[in-house]
Every structure is written in structure tokens, then in C-alpha cells.
Coordinates of C-alpha atoms and ligand atoms in Angstrom, one line a residue:
X1 CA 0.0 0.0 0.0
X2 CA 1.2 3.6 -0.7
X3 CA 1.5 6.0 2.2
X4 CA -1.0 8.8 2.2
X5 CA 1.0 11.9 3.2
X6 CA -0.2 14.7 5.4
X7 CA 1.6 18.0 6.3
X8 CA 0.7 20.7 8.8
X9 CA -2.4 22.4 7.5
X10 CA -1.7 26.0 8.5
X11 CA 1.3 28.1 9.4
X12 CA 2.3 31.7 10.0
X13 CA 5.9 32.6 9.3
X14 CA 8.0 35.6 10.1
X15 CA 9.6 37.8 12.8
X16 CA 7.0 39.0 15.3
X17 CA 4.3 36.4 14.4
X18 CA 4.2 35.3 18.0
X19 CA 2.0 38.3 18.7
X20 CA -0.8 36.5 16.7
X21 CA -0.8 33.5 19.0
X22 CA -3.4 34.9 21.4
X23 CA -5.8 35.5 18.6
X24 CA -5.4 32.0 17.3
X25 CA -6.1 30.5 20.7
X26 CA -9.1 32.8 21.2
X27 CA -10.5 31.6 17.8
X28 CA -10.7 28.0 19.2
X29 CA -12.7 29.0 22.3
X30 CA -16.5 28.3 22.2
X31 CA -19.4 27.8 24.6
X32 CA -18.5 24.1 24.8
X33 CA -15.0 24.9 26.0
X34 CA -12.8 27.9 26.6
X35 CA -9.9 26.2 28.3
X36 CA -6.6 26.3 26.5
X37 CA -3.9 24.0 27.8
X38 CA -0.5 25.6 27.2
X39 CA 2.8 23.8 27.6
X40 CA 5.8 26.2 27.8
X41 CA 9.5 25.5 28.1
X42 CA 10.6 26.3 31.7
X43 CA 13.3 28.5 30.2
X44 CA 10.6 31.1 29.7
X45 CA 9.4 31.0 33.3
X46 CA 10.6 34.4 34.4
X47 CA 10.6 36.1 31.0
X48 CA 7.8 38.1 29.8
X49 CA 7.2 36.2 26.6
X50 CA 3.9 34.7 27.7
X51 CA 2.9 37.3 30.3
X52 CA -0.2 38.3 28.3
X53 CA -1.3 34.7 27.8
X54 CA -0.9 33.7 31.5
X55 CA -3.1 36.6 32.7
X56 CA -6.2 35.0 31.1
X57 CA -7.7 32.5 33.7
X58 CA -9.0 30.2 31.0
X59 CA -5.5 29.6 29.8
X60 CA -3.8 27.0 31.9
X61 CA 0.0 27.1 31.7
X62 CA 2.2 24.0 32.4
X63 CA 5.9 24.6 32.6
X64 CA 7.9 21.8 31.0
X65 CA 11.5 20.9 32.0
X66 CA 13.2 20.4 28.7
X67 CA 16.5 19.4 30.1
X68 CA 15.5 15.7 30.1
X69 CA 13.7 13.6 27.6
X70 CA 10.0 13.3 28.1
X71 CA 8.7 9.9 29.3
X72 CA 5.4 8.1 28.9
X73 CA 4.8 8.5 32.6
X74 CA 5.1 12.3 32.4
X75 CA 2.7 12.4 29.5
X76 CA 0.2 10.3 31.4
X77 CA 0.4 12.6 34.4
X78 CA 0.1 15.7 32.3
X79 CA -2.9 14.3 30.4
X80 CA -4.5 13.4 33.7
X81 CA -3.9 17.0 35.1
X82 CA -5.3 18.5 31.9
X83 CA -8.4 16.4 32.1
X84 CA -8.9 17.5 35.7
X85 CA -9.1 21.1 34.5
X86 CA -11.3 20.4 31.5
X87 CA -12.4 17.1 30.1
X88 CA -12.1 18.4 26.5
X89 CA -10.0 21.6 26.3
X90 CA -10.5 23.8 23.2
X91 CA -6.9 23.6 22.2
X92 CA -3.5 22.4 23.3
X93 CA -0.5 24.7 22.7
X94 CA 3.3 23.9 22.8
X95 CA 5.8 26.7 23.1
X96 CA 9.4 25.5 23.1
X97 CA 11.9 23.1 21.5
X98 CA 11.2 19.6 20.3
X99 CA 10.6 18.3 23.8
X100 CA 7.7 20.8 24.5
X101 CA 6.2 20.4 21.1
X102 CA 6.2 16.6 21.5
X103 CA 4.6 17.0 24.9
X104 CA 1.8 19.0 23.4
X105 CA 1.2 16.5 20.6
X106 CA 1.2 13.5 22.9
X107 CA -1.2 15.1 25.5
X108 CA -3.5 16.2 22.7
X109 CA -3.7 12.6 21.5
X110 CA -4.3 11.2 25.0
X111 CA -7.2 13.6 25.6
X112 CA -9.3 11.9 23.0
X113 CA -7.9 8.4 23.1
X114 CA -8.4 6.1 26.1
X115 CA -5.5 4.4 27.9
X116 CA -1.9 5.4 28.5
X117 CA 0.8 6.9 26.4
X118 CA 2.7 3.6 26.1
X119 CA -0.3 2.0 24.4
X120 CA 0.3 4.3 21.4
X121 CA 4.0 4.0 21.0
X122 CA 4.3 2.6 17.5
X123 CA 2.8 3.2 14.1
X124 CA -0.8 4.3 13.4
X125 CA -2.3 3.2 16.7
X126 CA -4.1 6.5 17.5
X127 CA -7.8 6.0 16.6
X128 CA -9.4 9.4 17.3
X129 CA -8.3 12.9 16.2
X130 CA -6.6 14.7 19.1
X131 CA -7.6 18.1 20.5
X132 CA -6.8 21.0 18.2
X133 CA -3.1 21.8 18.6
X134 CA -0.9 24.8 17.9
X135 CA 2.9 24.5 17.8
X136 CA 5.3 27.4 18.5
X137 CA 8.9 26.3 18.1
X138 CA 11.4 28.5 20.0
X139 CA 14.4 26.4 18.8
X140 CA 15.0 25.0 15.3
X141 CA 16.2 21.6 14.1
X142 CA 14.2 18.7 15.5
X143 CA 11.4 19.1 12.9
X144 CA 8.9 18.3 15.7
X145 CA 6.8 21.2 14.4
X146 CA 6.2 19.3 11.1
X147 CA 6.6 15.6 11.9
X148 CA 4.0 13.0 12.5
X149 CA 5.5 11.7 15.7
X150 CA 6.2 12.7 19.3
X151 CA 9.1 10.8 20.8
X152 CA 8.8 9.5 24.4
X153 CA 11.0 7.3 26.7
X154 CA 9.4 4.2 28.0
X155 CA 11.6 3.4 31.0
X156 CA 9.8 0.2 31.8
X157 CA 10.7 -1.2 28.3
X158 CA 14.0 0.7 27.8
X159 CA 12.5 2.0 24.7
X160 CA 12.4 5.4 23.0
X161 CA 9.6 5.6 20.5
X162 CA 6.9 8.0 19.4
X163 CA 3.2 8.0 18.6
X164 CA 3.6 7.8 14.8
X165 CA 0.3 8.9 13.4
X166 CA -1.2 11.5 11.1
X167 CA -3.3 12.6 14.2
X168 CA 0.0 13.7 15.8
X169 CA 0.6 16.5 13.2
X170 CA -0.1 20.0 14.4
X171 CA -3.1 21.8 13.1
X172 CA -1.5 25.2 13.3
X173 CA 2.1 26.5 13.6
X174 CA 3.4 29.9 14.5
X175 CA 7.0 30.1 13.1
X176 CA 8.6 33.2 14.6
X177 CA 12.5 33.3 14.1
X178 CA 12.7 36.0 16.7
X179 CA 12.0 33.5 19.5
X180 CA 15.4 31.7 19.0
X181 CA 17.4 34.9 19.7
X182 CA 18.6 33.9 23.2
X183 CA 19.3 30.2 22.8
X184 CA 22.8 29.1 24.1
X185 CA 25.1 28.7 21.1
X186 CA 25.9 25.0 21.7
X187 CA 22.3 24.1 22.1
X188 CA 21.4 26.1 18.9
X189 CA 24.1 24.1 17.0
X190 CA 23.2 20.6 18.3
X191 CA 19.5 21.3 17.6
X192 CA 20.1 22.7 14.1
X193 CA 22.3 19.7 13.3
X194 CA 19.3 17.4 14.0
X195 CA 17.7 18.5 10.7
X196 CA 21.0 18.0 8.9
X197 CA 21.4 14.5 10.3
X198 CA 17.7 13.6 9.5
X199 CA 18.2 14.6 5.9
X200 CA 21.6 12.9 5.3
X201 CA 20.2 9.7 6.9
X202 CA 17.1 9.8 4.8
X203 CA 19.0 10.5 1.5
X204 CA 21.4 7.6 2.2
X205 CA 18.7 5.2 2.9
X206 CA 17.1 2.5 0.8
X207 CA 13.6 3.6 1.3
X208 CA 13.2 6.7 -0.8
X209 CA 10.4 9.1 -1.7
X210 CA 10.9 11.8 -4.3
X211 CA 9.0 14.5 -2.4
X212 CA 10.9 13.7 0.8
X213 CA 14.2 13.9 -1.1
X214 CA 13.4 17.4 -2.4
X215 CA 12.5 18.6 1.1
X216 CA 15.8 17.0 2.3
X217 CA 18.0 18.6 -0.4
X218 CA 16.6 22.1 0.4
X219 CA 16.9 21.6 4.2
X220 CA 20.6 20.5 3.7
X221 CA 21.3 23.5 1.4
X222 CA 20.0 25.9 4.1
X223 CA 21.8 24.0 7.0
X224 CA 25.1 24.3 5.1
X225 CA 24.6 28.0 4.5
X226 CA 24.0 28.5 8.3
X227 CA 26.7 26.3 9.7
X228 CA 29.5 26.7 7.0
X229 CA 28.8 30.2 5.8
X230 CA 30.7 33.4 6.7
X231 CA 27.8 35.0 8.6
X232 CA 27.3 34.2 12.2
X233 CA 25.1 31.1 12.6
X234 CA 22.8 33.0 14.9
X235 CA 22.3 36.1 12.8
X236 CA 18.7 37.1 12.1
X237 CA 18.9 35.7 8.5
X238 CA 20.4 32.4 9.7
X239 CA 17.9 31.9 12.4
X240 CA 15.2 32.3 9.8
X241 CA 17.0 29.9 7.5
X242 CA 17.4 27.2 10.1
X243 CA 13.8 27.5 11.1
X244 CA 12.8 26.8 7.5
X245 CA 15.4 23.9 7.3
X246 CA 13.9 22.4 10.4
X247 CA 10.4 22.6 9.1
X248 CA 11.4 21.1 5.7
X249 CA 13.5 18.4 7.5
X250 CA 10.4 17.5 9.5
X251 CA 8.3 17.2 6.3
X252 CA 11.0 15.0 4.8
X253 CA 11.1 12.6 7.6
X254 CA 7.3 12.2 7.5
X255 CA 7.9 10.3 4.2
X256 CA 11.2 8.7 4.9
X257 CA 13.3 7.0 7.6
X258 CA 16.4 7.9 9.5
X259 CA 19.5 5.7 9.4
X260 CA 22.4 4.7 11.6
X261 CA 22.8 7.9 13.6
X262 CA 19.4 8.0 15.3
X263 CA 19.5 4.4 16.7
X264 CA 22.9 5.1 18.3
X265 CA 21.7 8.4 19.6
X266 CA 18.6 6.7 21.1
X267 CA 21.0 4.3 22.9
X268 CA 22.8 7.3 24.5
X269 CA 19.5 8.9 25.5
X270 CA 18.0 5.7 27.0
X271 CA 21.1 4.6 28.9
X272 CA 22.9 7.8 29.8
X273 CA 20.1 10.3 29.6
X274 CA 21.9 12.5 27.0
X275 CA 19.5 14.9 25.2
X276 CA 18.5 13.8 21.7
X277 CA 20.3 16.6 19.7
X278 CA 23.6 16.4 21.6
X279 CA 23.5 12.6 21.5
X280 CA 23.0 12.7 17.7
X281 CA 26.2 14.8 17.3
X282 CA 28.2 12.5 19.7
X283 CA 27.0 9.5 17.6
X284 CA 27.6 11.1 14.3
X285 CA 31.2 11.9 15.2
X286 CA 32.2 8.1 15.2
X287 CA 30.1 6.9 12.3
X288 CA 32.6 7.7 9.5
X289 CA 32.4 4.3 7.9
X290 CA 28.7 4.7 7.2
X291 CA 28.6 8.4 6.2
X292 CA 32.2 9.3 5.3
X293 CA 31.6 12.6 3.5
X294 CA 28.9 13.8 5.8
X295 CA 30.9 13.1 9.0
X296 CA 33.8 15.1 7.4
X297 CA 31.4 18.0 6.7
X298 CA 29.9 17.7 10.2
X299 CA 33.4 18.1 11.7
X300 CA 34.0 21.2 9.5
X301 CA 30.8 22.6 11.0
X302 CA 32.0 21.8 14.6
X303 CA 35.3 23.6 13.8
X304 CA 33.7 26.6 12.1
X305 CA 31.3 27.1 15.0
X306 CA 33.9 26.2 17.7
X307 CA 31.6 23.8 19.4
X308 CA 33.4 21.4 21.8
X309 CA 31.6 18.1 21.6
X310 CA 31.8 16.1 24.9
X311 CA 34.1 13.1 24.5
X312 CA 35.0 10.0 26.6
X313 CA 31.4 9.5 27.7
X314 CA 31.3 5.8 27.0
X315 CA 35.0 4.8 27.4
X316 CA 34.6 3.1 30.8
X317 CA 31.1 1.9 31.5
X318 CA 30.0 -1.4 33.1
X319 CA 29.3 -4.5 31.0
X320 CA 25.7 -4.1 31.9
X321 CA 25.6 -0.6 30.5
X322 CA 27.3 -1.7 27.2
X323 CA 24.8 -4.4 26.9
X324 CA 21.9 -2.0 27.4
X325 CA 23.5 0.4 24.8
X326 CA 23.7 -2.4 22.3
X327 CA 20.1 -3.5 22.9
X328 CA 18.6 0.0 22.8
X329 CA 20.4 0.6 19.5
X330 CA 19.6 -2.6 17.5
X331 CA 15.9 -2.4 18.6
X332 CA 15.5 0.3 15.9
X333 CA 15.1 -2.2 13.1
X334 CA 13.3 0.0 10.6
X335 CA 15.9 2.8 10.3
X336 CA 18.8 0.3 10.5
X337 CA 17.3 -1.8 7.7
X338 CA 16.7 1.4 5.8
X339 CA 20.4 2.2 6.1
X340 CA 22.1 -1.2 6.0
X341 CA 19.6 -3.7 4.6
X342 CA 17.6 -6.6 6.0
X343 CA 20.8 -8.2 7.3
X344 CA 21.9 -5.2 9.3
X345 CA 22.9 -7.4 12.3
X346 CA 25.7 -9.0 10.3
X347 CA 27.2 -5.5 10.0
X348 CA 26.2 -4.2 13.4
X349 CA 27.3 -7.2 15.6
X350 CA 27.3 -6.8 19.4
X351 CA 31.1 -6.3 19.4
X352 CA 30.9 -3.8 16.6
X353 CA 28.2 -1.7 18.3
X354 CA 30.0 -1.7 21.6
X355 CA 33.3 -0.8 20.0
X356 CA 31.6 2.2 18.4
X357 CA 30.1 3.3 21.7
X358 CA 33.5 3.0 23.3
X359 CA 34.8 5.7 20.9
X360 CA 32.1 8.2 22.0
Ligands
ZN1 ZN1 16.3 13.7 15.4

């Protein structure tokens, strides 16, 4: 069967568009429900970005700690708290990086689908359309604003997997490049590189889709301009470019699969709690044999932006930790088959995987 693709239906783009968010939320309020559930990155807690929104008592603000990966338990708790405020809110809003956007998507799905978050980790398991959701990225690169998934850690199963479904896609986006002005430089780099890595994995995979390829090529062109160009990577123009690259990378990944980097990165997140985007870069740096040209280009970007990647993180772990790293990597069969073929385990043996982790 051929996949039937869906993209975000509506988006507003440009500096200052955040000011229109309030109006978008208001337009969803009705006599049935006027409660808006708004998830905001805790980074904005004492800043005045959302002061106007938080003054309206029908808007319920939840601060999300984005320093750790979200878990299925957290999503269950948030959905439960949201239902306590309103059984069916008029909309769910996510303001932040990939973590916060994914939180908004997952909670929206759980508000209209019974059970727990872990029941929906997988492909096309969501039965009912979620609550209307608005995404406002404040950091660019993960593509979470455009993708059909919301990634969560399932600690019970040692698994990192999303609710892959067309119901997970945002109904509305507010893409305001001005919001990423104050992001720390390293975080900006790691996050921006997520879209670069998604696209090179997708373009090197066996499973190809012509529209996804075009999205990927354009996202890569923009990412190269931002991270290898003469202008500062965080200039106004470059923050706009990486926001577009992130969106296009997210659209690409909706019709394609990642490859070798993301499974290794997932291992680092599951076992050592390293954040997705930094973990990608740490993994990328040792995967020369799978992506020789791209790893070279990636290192040129690191140099150009003077980012010091953490090293030696996996040089002396316990046998049990190495075993867990191996298992939480090879569990990602779909991307690994996409990159290396059906017989990927003959290339990625236990010894091979562990030796690669030891280099990180
Ligand atoms: Zn990613």
C-alpha cells in the first residue's frame, strides 16, 4: 500500500508572528470549552514572553522541564492533570523546543484516546483525532513542528519511540524566528544539526520518496549555509533559514526514515540520559564508515562554529551498560534496515556496536 501523506495544515511565518498566537487561541474558544492547555519550556518562566497569555484565567500554563527527555509517565500525568481542568480543552499549545512540542502533541492525542501513552508507541495506533493543537517552536532543528511523531522514553521497556500517526501532526504553527534569539550557542548548534542529520540519513537510505528527497535537499542546502557560511550562525537571517530547514526536514522525515545515527543516539539517551540533539552529534562523530563525506562535513561545521563536543562519555562503562546500549540501538530495526539492509545485524554485531560506543 502507498502511504498517504499529510503535512501541517496552517502556518504563519516571520519575525513577530508570536503576537498573533493569542488571537489563534481565542478563535478556538467556544461555549463548549474555553480552556486552553498551554505547555511552555521552563526556560521562559521568568521572562515576559507569555505574560499576556498567562493573565487569562481560561489559559492553563504548564511549565515543562526540557533538560531531560519526556517519558510516557510524564505524558500520562500531564494528560490526567489537563483532564482535571477540562475534560475536553478547546486547544493544546506547545511553546518551546522539540521536547515541549512533542509533549503538546502526545497530550492532545491522549485527551481523545483512552488508555496510556505507552499504548500508542508505534505506528498508526491512534484512533481518534486529538484536541486542536498549535505548535510554536522556539528552537529549530528537530522538525517536531512538522513531523507525525512525538518521541517518548518508556523506562519500563527501555524504549524510545513515538506515537507515529497523522493525528500527531499540528493543526497550526506559529513560526517566529525572533523566538530563538537567546538560545545558548551549543544548544542552537546541536538542535540545528538534528535536521542536517535527519536529511543525510534519509538521503542515504534504501527507502526513498521523491518529495521527501526534495525537502531534504533544500533543508541541507540551508543548513550548510547556516553552519558553514561566513555569517554568524545565529544572525537574524540564519535563524530564519534554520527555522525553514527544520520545518522542511520534519516534512521530509514524514515520508522517509532515519538511518544509523538516530539508533545510536537513542541508545545514548536511553542509557545515559543524554539529550537527543547532543546525542546525535556525539554518535555522528564516530560513524565515518557509514557516512564518510557527511561526517567530514559535520566536523567542519563543529570547527567553524567552535563547538566542543563532549568526549569520553562511554569509554569506561559497566558490562551491563554496554549491553543496554547495544540492545537499545539494535531495537530500531526500521531505520537500521533502511540504512544497511535486511541483514543489518551482520554488520552491526554486538562487538561492533559496543566498539563504536567506546569511541564516543
Ligand atoms: Zn532527530
